XYZ file of C-alpha atoms in Angstrom:
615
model
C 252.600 52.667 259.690
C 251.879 50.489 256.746
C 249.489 48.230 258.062
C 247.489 51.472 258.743
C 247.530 52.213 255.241
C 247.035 48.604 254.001
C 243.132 48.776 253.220
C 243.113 52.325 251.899
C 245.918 51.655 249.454
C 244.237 48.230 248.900
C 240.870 49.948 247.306
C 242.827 52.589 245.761
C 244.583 50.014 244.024
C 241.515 48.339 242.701
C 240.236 51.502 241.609
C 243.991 52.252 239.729
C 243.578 48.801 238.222
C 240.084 49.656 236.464
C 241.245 52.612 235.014
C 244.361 50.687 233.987
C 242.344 47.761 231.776
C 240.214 50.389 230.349
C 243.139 52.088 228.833
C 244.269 48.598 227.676
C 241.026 47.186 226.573
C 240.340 50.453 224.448
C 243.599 50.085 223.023
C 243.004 46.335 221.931
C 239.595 47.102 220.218
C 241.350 50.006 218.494
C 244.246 47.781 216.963
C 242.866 48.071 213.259
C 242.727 52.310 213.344
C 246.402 51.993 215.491
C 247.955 49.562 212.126
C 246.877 52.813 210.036
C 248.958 55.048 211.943
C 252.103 57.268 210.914
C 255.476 55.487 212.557
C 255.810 59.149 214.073
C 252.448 58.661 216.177
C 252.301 55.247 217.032
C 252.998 55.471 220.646
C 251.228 58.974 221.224
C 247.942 57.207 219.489
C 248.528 54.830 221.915
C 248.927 56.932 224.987
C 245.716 58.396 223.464
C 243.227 55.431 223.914
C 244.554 54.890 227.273
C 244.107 58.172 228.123
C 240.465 58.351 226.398
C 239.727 54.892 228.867
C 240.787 56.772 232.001
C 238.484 60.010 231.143
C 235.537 57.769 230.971
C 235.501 57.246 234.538
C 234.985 60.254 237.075
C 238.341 59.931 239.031
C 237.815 63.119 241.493
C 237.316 61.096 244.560
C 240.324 59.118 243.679
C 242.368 62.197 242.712
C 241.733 63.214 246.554
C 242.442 59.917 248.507
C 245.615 59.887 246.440
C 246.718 63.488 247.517
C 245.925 62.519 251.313
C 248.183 59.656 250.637
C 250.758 61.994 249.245
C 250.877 60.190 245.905
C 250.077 62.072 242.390
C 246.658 62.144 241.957
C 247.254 62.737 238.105
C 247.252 65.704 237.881
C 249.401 66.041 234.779
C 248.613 62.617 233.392
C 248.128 63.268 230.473
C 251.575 62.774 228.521
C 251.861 59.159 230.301
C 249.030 57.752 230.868
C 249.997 54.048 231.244
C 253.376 55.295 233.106
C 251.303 57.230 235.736
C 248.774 54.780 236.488
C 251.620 51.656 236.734
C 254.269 53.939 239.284
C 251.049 54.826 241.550
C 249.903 51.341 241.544
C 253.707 50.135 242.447
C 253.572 52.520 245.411
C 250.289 51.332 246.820
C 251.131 47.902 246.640
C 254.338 48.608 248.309
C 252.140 50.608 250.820
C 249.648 47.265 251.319
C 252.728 45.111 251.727
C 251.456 43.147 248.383
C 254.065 41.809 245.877
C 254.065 43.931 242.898
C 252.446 43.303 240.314
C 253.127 42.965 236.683
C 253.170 46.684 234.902
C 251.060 46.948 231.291
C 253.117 48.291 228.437
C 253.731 52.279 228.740
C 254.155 53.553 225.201
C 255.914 56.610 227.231
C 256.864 57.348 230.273
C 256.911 61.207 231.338
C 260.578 62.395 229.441
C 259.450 60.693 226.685
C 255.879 62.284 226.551
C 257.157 65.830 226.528
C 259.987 64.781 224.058
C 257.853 63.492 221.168
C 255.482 66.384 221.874
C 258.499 68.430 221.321
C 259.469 66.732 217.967
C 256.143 67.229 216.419
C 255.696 70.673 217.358
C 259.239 71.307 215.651
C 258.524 69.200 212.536
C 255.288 70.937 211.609
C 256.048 74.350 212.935
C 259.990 74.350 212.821
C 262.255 75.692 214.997
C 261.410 78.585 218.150
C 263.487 81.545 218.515
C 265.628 82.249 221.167
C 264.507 80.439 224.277
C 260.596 80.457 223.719
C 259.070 77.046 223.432
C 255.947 78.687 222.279
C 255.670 79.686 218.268
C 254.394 82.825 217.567
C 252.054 82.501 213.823
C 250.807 85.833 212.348
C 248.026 86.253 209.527
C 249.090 87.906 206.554
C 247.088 90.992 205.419
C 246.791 91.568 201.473
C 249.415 94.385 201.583
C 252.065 91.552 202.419
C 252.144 90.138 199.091
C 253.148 93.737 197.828
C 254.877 95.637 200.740
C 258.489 94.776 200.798
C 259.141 95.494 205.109
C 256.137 93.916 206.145
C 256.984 90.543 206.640
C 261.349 91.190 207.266
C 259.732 93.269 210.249
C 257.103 90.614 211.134
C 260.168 87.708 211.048
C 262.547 89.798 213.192
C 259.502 90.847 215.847
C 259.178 86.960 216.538
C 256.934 85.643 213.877
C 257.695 81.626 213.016
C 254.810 81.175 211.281
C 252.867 83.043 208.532
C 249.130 82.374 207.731
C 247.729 82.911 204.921
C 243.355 83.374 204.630
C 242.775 81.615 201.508
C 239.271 83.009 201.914
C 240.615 86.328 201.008
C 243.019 87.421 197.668
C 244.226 85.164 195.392
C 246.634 82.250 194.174
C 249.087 85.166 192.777
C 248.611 87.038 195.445
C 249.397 83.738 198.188
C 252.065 82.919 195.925
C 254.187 86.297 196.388
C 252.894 86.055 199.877
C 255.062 82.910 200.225
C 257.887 84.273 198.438
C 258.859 86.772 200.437
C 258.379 85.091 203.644
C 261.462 82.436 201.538
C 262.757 85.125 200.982
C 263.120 87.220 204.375
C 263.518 84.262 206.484
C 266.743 83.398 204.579
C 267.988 86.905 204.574
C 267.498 87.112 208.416
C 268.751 83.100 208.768
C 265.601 83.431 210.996
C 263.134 80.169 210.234
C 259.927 81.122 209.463
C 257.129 78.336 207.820
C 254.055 79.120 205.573
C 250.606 78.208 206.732
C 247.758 78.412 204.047
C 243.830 78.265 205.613
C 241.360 76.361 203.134
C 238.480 78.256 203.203
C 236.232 75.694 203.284
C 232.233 75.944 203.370
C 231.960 79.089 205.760
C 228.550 80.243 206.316
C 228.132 84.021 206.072
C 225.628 86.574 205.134
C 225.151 88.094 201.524
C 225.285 91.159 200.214
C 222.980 94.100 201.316
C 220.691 95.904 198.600
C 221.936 99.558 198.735
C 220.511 102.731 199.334
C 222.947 104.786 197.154
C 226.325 105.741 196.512
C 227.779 108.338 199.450
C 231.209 109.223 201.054
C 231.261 111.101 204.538
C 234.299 113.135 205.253
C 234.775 115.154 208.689
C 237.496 117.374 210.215
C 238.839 116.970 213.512
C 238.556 119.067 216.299
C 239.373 119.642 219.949
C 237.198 119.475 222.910
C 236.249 122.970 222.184
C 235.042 122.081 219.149
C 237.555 124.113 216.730
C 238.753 122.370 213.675
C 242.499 121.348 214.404
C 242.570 119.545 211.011
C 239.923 120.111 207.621
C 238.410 117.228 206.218
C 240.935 116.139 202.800
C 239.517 115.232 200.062
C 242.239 114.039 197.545
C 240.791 114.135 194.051
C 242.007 112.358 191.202
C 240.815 112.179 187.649
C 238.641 109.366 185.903
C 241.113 108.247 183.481
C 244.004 108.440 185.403
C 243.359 107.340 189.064
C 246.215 107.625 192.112
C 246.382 106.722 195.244
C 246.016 109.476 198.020
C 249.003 111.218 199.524
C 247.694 108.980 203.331
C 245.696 106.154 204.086
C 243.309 108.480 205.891
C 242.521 110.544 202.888
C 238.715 110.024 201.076
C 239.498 109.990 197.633
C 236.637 110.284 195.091
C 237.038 111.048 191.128
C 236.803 114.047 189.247
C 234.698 113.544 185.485
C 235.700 117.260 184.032
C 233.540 119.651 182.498
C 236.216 121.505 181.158
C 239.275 121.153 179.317
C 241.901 118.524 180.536
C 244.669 120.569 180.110
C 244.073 123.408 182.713
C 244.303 120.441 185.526
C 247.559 121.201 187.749
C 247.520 125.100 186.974
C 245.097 126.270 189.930
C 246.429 128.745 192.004
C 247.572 128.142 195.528
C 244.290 130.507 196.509
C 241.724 128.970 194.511
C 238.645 127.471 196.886
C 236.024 125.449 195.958
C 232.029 124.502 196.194
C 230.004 121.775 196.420
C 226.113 121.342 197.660
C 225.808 117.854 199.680
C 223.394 115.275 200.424
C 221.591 117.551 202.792
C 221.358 120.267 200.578
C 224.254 122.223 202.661
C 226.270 124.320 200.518
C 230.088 123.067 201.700
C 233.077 125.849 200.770
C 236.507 124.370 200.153
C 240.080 125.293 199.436
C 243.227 124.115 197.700
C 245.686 122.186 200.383
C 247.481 120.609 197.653
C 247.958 120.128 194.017
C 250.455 118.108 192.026
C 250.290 116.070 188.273
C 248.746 113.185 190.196
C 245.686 115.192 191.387
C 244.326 117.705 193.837
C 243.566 117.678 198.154
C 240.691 119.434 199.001
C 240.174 120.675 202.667
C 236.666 121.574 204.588
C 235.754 123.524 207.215
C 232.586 121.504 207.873
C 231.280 118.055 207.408
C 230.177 116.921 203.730
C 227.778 113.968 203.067
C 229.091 113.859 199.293
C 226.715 111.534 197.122
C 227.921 109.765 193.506
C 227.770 112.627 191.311
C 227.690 115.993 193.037
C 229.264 118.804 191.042
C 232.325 120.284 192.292
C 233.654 123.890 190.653
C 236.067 125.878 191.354
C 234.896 129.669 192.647
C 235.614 130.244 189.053
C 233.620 127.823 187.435
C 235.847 128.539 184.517
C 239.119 127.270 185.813
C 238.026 123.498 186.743
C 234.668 122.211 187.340
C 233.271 118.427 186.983
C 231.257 115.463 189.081
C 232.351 113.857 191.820
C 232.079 110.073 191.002
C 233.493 106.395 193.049
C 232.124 107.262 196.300
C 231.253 103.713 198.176
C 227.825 101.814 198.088
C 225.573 102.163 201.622
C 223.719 99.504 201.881
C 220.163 99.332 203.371
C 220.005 98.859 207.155
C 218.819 95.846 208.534
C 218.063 95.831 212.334
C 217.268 92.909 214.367
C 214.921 93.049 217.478
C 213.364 90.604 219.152
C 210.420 89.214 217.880
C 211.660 90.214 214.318
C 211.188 87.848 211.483
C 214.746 86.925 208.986
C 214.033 85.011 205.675
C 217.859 83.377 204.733
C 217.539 82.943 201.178
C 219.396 80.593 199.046
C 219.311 82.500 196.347
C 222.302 84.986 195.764
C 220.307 88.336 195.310
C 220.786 91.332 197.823
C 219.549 91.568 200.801
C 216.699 94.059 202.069
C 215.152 95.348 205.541
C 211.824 94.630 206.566
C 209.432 96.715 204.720
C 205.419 97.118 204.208
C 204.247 96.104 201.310
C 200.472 96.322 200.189
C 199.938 96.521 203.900
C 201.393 93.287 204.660
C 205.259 93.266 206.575
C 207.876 91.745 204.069
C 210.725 90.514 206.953
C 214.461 91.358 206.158
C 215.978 89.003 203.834
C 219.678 88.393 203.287
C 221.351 85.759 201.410
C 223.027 82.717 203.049
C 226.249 81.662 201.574
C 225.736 77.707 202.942
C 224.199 75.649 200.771
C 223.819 72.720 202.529
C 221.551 75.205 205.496
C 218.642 74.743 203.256
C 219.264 70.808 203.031
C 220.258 70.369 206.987
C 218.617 72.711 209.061
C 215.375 71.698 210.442
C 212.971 73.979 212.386
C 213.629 74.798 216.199
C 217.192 74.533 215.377
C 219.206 78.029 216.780
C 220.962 80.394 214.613
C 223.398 82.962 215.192
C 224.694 85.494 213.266
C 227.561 88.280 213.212
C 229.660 86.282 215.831
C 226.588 85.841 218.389
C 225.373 88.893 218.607
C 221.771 88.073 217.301
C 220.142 84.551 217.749
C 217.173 82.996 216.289
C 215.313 79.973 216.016
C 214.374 78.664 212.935
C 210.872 77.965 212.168
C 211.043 76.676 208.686
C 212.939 75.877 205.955
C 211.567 74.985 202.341
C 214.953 74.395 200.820
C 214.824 77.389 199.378
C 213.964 80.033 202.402
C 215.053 79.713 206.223
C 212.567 81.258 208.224
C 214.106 82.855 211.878
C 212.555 83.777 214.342
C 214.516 86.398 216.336
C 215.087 85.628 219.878
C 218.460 86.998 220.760
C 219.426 91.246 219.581
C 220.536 94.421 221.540
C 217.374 95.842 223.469
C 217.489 99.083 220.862
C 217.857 96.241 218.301
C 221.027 94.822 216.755
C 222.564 95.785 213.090
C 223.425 93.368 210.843
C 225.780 93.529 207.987
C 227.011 91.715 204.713
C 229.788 89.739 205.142
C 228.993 88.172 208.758
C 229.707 84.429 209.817
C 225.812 82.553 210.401
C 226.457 79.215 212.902
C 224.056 76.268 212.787
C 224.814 74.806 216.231
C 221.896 72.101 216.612
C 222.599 70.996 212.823
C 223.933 68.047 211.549
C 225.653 68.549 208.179
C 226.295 66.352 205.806
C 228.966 68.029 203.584
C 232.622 67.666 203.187
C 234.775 69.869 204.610
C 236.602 70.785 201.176
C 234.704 72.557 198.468
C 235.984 72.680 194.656
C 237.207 75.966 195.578
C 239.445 74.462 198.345
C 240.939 71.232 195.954
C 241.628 74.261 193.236
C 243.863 76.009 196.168
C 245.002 72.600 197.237
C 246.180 71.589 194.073
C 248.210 74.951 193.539
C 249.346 75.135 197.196
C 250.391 71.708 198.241
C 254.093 72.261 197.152
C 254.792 75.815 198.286
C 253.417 75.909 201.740
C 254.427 73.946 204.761
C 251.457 73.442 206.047
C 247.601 73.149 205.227
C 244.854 74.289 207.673
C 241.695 72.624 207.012
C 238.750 74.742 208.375
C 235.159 73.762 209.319
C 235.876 70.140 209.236
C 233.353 68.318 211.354
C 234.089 64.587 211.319
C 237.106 61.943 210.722
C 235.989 61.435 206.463
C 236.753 65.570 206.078
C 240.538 64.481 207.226
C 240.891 61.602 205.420
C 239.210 63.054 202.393
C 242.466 66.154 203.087
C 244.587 63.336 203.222
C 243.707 61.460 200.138
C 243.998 64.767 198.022
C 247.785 65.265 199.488
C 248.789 61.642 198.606
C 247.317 61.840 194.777
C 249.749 65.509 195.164
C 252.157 63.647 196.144
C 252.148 65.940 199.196
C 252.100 63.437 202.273
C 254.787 65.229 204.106
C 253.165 68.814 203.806
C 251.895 69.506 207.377
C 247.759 69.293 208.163
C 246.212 71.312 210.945
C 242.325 70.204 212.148
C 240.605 73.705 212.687
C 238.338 72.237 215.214
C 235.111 75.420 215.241
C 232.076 73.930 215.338
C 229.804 71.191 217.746
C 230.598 68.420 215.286
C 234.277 68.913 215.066
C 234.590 68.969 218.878
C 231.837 66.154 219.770
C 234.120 63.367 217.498
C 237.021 64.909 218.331
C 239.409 61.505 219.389
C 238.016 59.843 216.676
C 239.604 63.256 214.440
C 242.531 62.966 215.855
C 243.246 59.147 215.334
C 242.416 59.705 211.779
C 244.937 63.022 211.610
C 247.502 60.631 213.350
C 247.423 58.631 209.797
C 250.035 62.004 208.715
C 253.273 62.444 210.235
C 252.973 65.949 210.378
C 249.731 67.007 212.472
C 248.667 69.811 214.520
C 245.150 71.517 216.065
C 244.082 75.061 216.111
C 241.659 76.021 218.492
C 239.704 78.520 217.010
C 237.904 79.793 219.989
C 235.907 82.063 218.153
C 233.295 80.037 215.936
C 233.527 77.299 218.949
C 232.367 79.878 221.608
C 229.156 80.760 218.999
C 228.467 76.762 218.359
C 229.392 75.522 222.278
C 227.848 78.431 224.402
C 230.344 81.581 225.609
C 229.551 79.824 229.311
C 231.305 76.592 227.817
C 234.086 78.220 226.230
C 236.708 77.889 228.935
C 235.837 74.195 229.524
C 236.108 72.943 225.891
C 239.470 74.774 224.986
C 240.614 72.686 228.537
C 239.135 69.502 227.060
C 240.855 70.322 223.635
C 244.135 70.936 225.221
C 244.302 67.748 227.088
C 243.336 65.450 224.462
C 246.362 67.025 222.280
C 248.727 66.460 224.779
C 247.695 63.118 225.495
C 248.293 62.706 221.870
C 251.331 64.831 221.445
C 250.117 66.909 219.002
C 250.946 71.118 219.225
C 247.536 72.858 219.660
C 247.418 76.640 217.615
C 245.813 78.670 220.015
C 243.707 80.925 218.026
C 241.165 83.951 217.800
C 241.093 87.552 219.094
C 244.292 87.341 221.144
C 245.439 90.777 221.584
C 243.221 91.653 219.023
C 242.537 95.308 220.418
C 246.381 96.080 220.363
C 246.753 94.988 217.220
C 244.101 97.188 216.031
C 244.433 100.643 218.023
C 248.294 100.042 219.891
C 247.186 99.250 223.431
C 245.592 95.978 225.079
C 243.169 95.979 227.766
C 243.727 93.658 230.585
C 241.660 90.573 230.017
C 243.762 90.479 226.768
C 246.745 90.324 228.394
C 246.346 87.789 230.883
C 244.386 85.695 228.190
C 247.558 86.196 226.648
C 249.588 85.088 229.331
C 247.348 81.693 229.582
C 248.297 80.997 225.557
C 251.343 79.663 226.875
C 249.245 76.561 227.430
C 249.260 75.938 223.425
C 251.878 75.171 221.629
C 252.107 78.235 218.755
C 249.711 81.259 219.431
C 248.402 83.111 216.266
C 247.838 86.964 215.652
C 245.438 87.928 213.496
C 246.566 91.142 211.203
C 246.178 95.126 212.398
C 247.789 97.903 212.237
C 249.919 97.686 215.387
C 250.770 94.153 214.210
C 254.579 94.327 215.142
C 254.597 96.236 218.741
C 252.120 93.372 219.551
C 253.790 90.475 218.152
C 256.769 92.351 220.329
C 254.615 92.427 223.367
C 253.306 88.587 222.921
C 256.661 88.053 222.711
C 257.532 89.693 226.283
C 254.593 88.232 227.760
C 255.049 84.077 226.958
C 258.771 84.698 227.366
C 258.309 85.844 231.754
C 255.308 82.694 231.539
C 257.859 79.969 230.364
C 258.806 79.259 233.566
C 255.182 78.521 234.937
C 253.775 76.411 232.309
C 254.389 73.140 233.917
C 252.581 74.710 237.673
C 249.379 73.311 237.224
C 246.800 70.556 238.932
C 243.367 69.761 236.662
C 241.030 67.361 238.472
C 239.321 64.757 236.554
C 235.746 64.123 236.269
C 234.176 62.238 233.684
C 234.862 63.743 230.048
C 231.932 64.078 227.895
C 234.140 63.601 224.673
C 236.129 60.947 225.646
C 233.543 58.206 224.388
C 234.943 57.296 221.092
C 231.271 56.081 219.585
């Protein structure tokens, strides 16, 4: 039986032995970046280079001799890399009657892969509850700094990690953020670590020039059409604003024409009259009154514009302007064929318009600086998470010219406040902005761990790095936000120079990548992502959307759940905020608890990875 074997297991062998030096020889030129690496990551770094050597080589055919064999074809390699390739080389030998040969040095063999992957998933996101290996990180929404129950409930639904958007609030605010979550986790004797986000130089659309200033309110009704509940309006007045009796509530001001004192002595009968927008006389009547101001229901729909006059039936018992109601700003919609000017100067936006007979193009701001210094024409754009795409066709420094080439066939709206990607371009601007060393330097000592976003080379993490040691803040934990083409193209050359900390971890956040990579590529790239991390034992956050329509109206569809379900992949999964926030953290919960005991039932094949090339 062996002798039948003998040549097959002979070339496999030979084949085994290639990949073998590469990992070595990539290892040996490496030595210089491996002496700069954290005690804690030495031997994952190393399993890392051999790994990258092996991924340089399409293995597929070799993955399938070994299976007819009945030999791992390497299938979960990744953890071991030197300890795989040396126990399948010992059995082919064995199976070609050769003596064996001398094994390379394993940095790990397959316990010890999962265990230090283990040990730096607890020391930069602590402890798991209960028998889930995989952390469960929520992002904060403003109310958390101020409501009390939000984060106790949050802690006891499952939440090990909380994350707060430095892009959004304040240092005051983050700080009482932080607080409480100290606070609640040691009342519950529940662990629960702090994560703050660096904003870093996000690219996003400016404001919009506005038509007026205009509130909406509606009633509801039944499928017959009959209101089953008037549209509230809770007034308040000028000088002494409060917050309505629900969240749902409009709530608008009231500048009196008549004297202060008769405010809180309407009678339960009184109604009242305004004329809206369109000219519509709307009737209303008292719901509610107390010291802290007045709810107003209608019958009918109101399009109530800054300064309408409101009176009672008796003009004589309260009468004023309605004042506060929010800014609409113009519309701008994209079709294709359009023409978008992306001005770097920080003036509102405007649609197109013609002027003097000519067509002015939409113009919005664009929050990047270094677009105007980068971009080059032919270069794509796309805005509001991919929705529109463009191509640009120039760029003075001053004015980005796009053509549109991607919108919604009736044409697509675009708003203030949207992320703009710059896939094809090369920037050439550090990841941290003096906004982000400000929050650094306050942050550094009261968080866990620091998230650096839009990094897109191996100088944004050393630059992280360098700020943390003059903080003396080596031990706070870094994540790599890896979001964009750059940060994934030199990704093992990111990751070697994270490896420098002994705290480390990656978040995946799937949603900027799928705009930079291509939606088609998405799947493919988080895979790519994943394996590199666990070659280098280092916990991968996986990020962006999950759940995101239970968090936001109670129930999730099913693509989220099973997408779910595949998060058990990643080492910590993160929820972004919503309403429903704590029956989904609950369900998550559910959901990676009944995957636990799959995670390890899986088979990749290996052809050559375009990433793996360390240049």
């Amino acid at each position: 039986m062996r002798s039948s074997l003998a040549p097959a297991a002979t070339s496999l062998q030979e084949q085994i032995e290639t990949l073998r030096q590469a990992g070595a020889r990539l290892e040996g030129q490496r030595a210089d970046e491996l002496a700069r690496i954290d005690p804690h990551f030495q031997a994952s770094a190393r399993n890392l280079l051999h790994y990258l050597g092996v991924r340089q080589h399409d293995i597929r055919h070799l993955q399938r001799e070994l299976a007819h064999l009945g030999l791992s074809s390497f299938g979960i390699l990744e953890s071991h890399v030197m300890a795989s390739l040396n126990a399948v080389t010992h059995r082919l030998e064995d199976m070609a009657g050769k003596h064996e040969s001398m094994p390379l040095p394993e940095p790990v063999d397959l316990k010890n892969g999962l265990r230090l992957l283990q040990e730096h998933t607890r020391s930069l996101l602590g402890d798991a509850q209960g028998d889930r290996e995989v952390r469960l990180m929520v992002t904060l929404p403003s109310e958390a700094a101020t409501d009390l129950n939000l984060i106790p409930s949050l802690i006891e639904a499952g939440m090990e990690v909380a994350r707060i958007n430095c892009a959004h609030d304040d240092i005051s605010t983050w700080r009482n953020m932080t607080a409480q979550v100290r606070s609640a986790a040691l009342a519950l004797s529940r662990p629960c670590r702090v994560q703050a986000d660096l904003a870093g130089p996000k690219s996003r659309t400016g404001t919009i020039r506005a038509q007026g200033k205009l509130l909406k309110i509606r009633p509801k009704r039944d499928f017959r059409g009959r209101v089953v509940q008037a549209a509230r309006l809770w007034i308040t007045r000028e000088s002494q604003p409060s917050t309505p009796p629900s969240a749902d509530i409009a709530h608008l001001f009231l500048r009196p024409q008549q004297a202060e004192g008769q405010w809180g002595k309407l009678d339960p009968d009184t109604q009242f009259e305004l004329t809206d927008a369109r000219a519509h006389r709307c009737k209303g009547w008292l719901l509610e009154q107390s010291p802290a101001g007045l709810l107003i229901g209608f019958a009918h729909t109101a399009y109530i514009e800054d300064g309408t006059p409101l009176h009672a039936t008796d003009p004589h018992i309260l009468r004023g302007l309605l004042i506060g109601a929010p800014l609409i700003p113009e519309e701008i919609r994209l079709q294709i064929g359009d023409v978008l000017i992306l001005s770097r100067m920080n003036i509102p936006g405007s649609a197109a318009r013609i002027l003097d007979g000519q067509i002015e193009p939409a113009r919005l701001h664009c929050t990047l600086e270094a677009a105007f210094r980068d971009a080059q024409p032919d270069q794509s754009v796309w805005l509001d998470d991919g929705r529109i795409g463009g191509l640009i066709a120039a760029n003075d420094g001053d004015r980005i010219t796009v053509t549109i080439t991607h919108a919604d066939p009736a044409g697509s709206r675009l708003k203030e406040e949207k992320g703009i990607n710059f896939p094809d371009t090369d920037f050439h601007t550090p990841a941290l902005t003096d906004k982000d060393i400000a929050d650094l330097n306050a942050l550094a000592h009261e968080v866990d761990i620091i998230a650096l976003s839009f990094l897109r080379n191996p100088e944004d993490v050393a630059l992280l790095q360098d700020h943390l040691a003059r903080l003396d803040a080596c031990q706070t934990g870094i994540v790599l936000k890896i979001e964009n083409r750059q940060a994934f193209k030199h990704l093992p050359r990111i990751l070697l120079t994270g490896m420098r900390s002994p705290r480390l971890g990656v978040m995946i956040a799937r949603g900027d990548l799928a705009v930079e990579l291509g939606f088609e590529r998405l799947s493919e790239v988080q895979e790519e992502i994943l394996w590199l991390c666990e070659a280098a034992h280092i916990p991968v956050i996986w990020a962006t959307q999950i759940l995101e329509n239970m968090a936001k109206n109670g129930s999730p569809s099913r693509a989220e759940v099973t997408d779910a379900a595949m998060s058990i992949r990643a080492e910590c999964v993160m929820l972004n905020k919503g309403p429903h926030i704590i029956e989904t953290l609950r369900f998550l919960d559910a959901v990676l608890g009944r995957m636990e005991g799959h995670y390890s039932k899986r088979m990749a094949m290996r052809r050559k990875l375009t990433i793996a090339d360390l240049n």
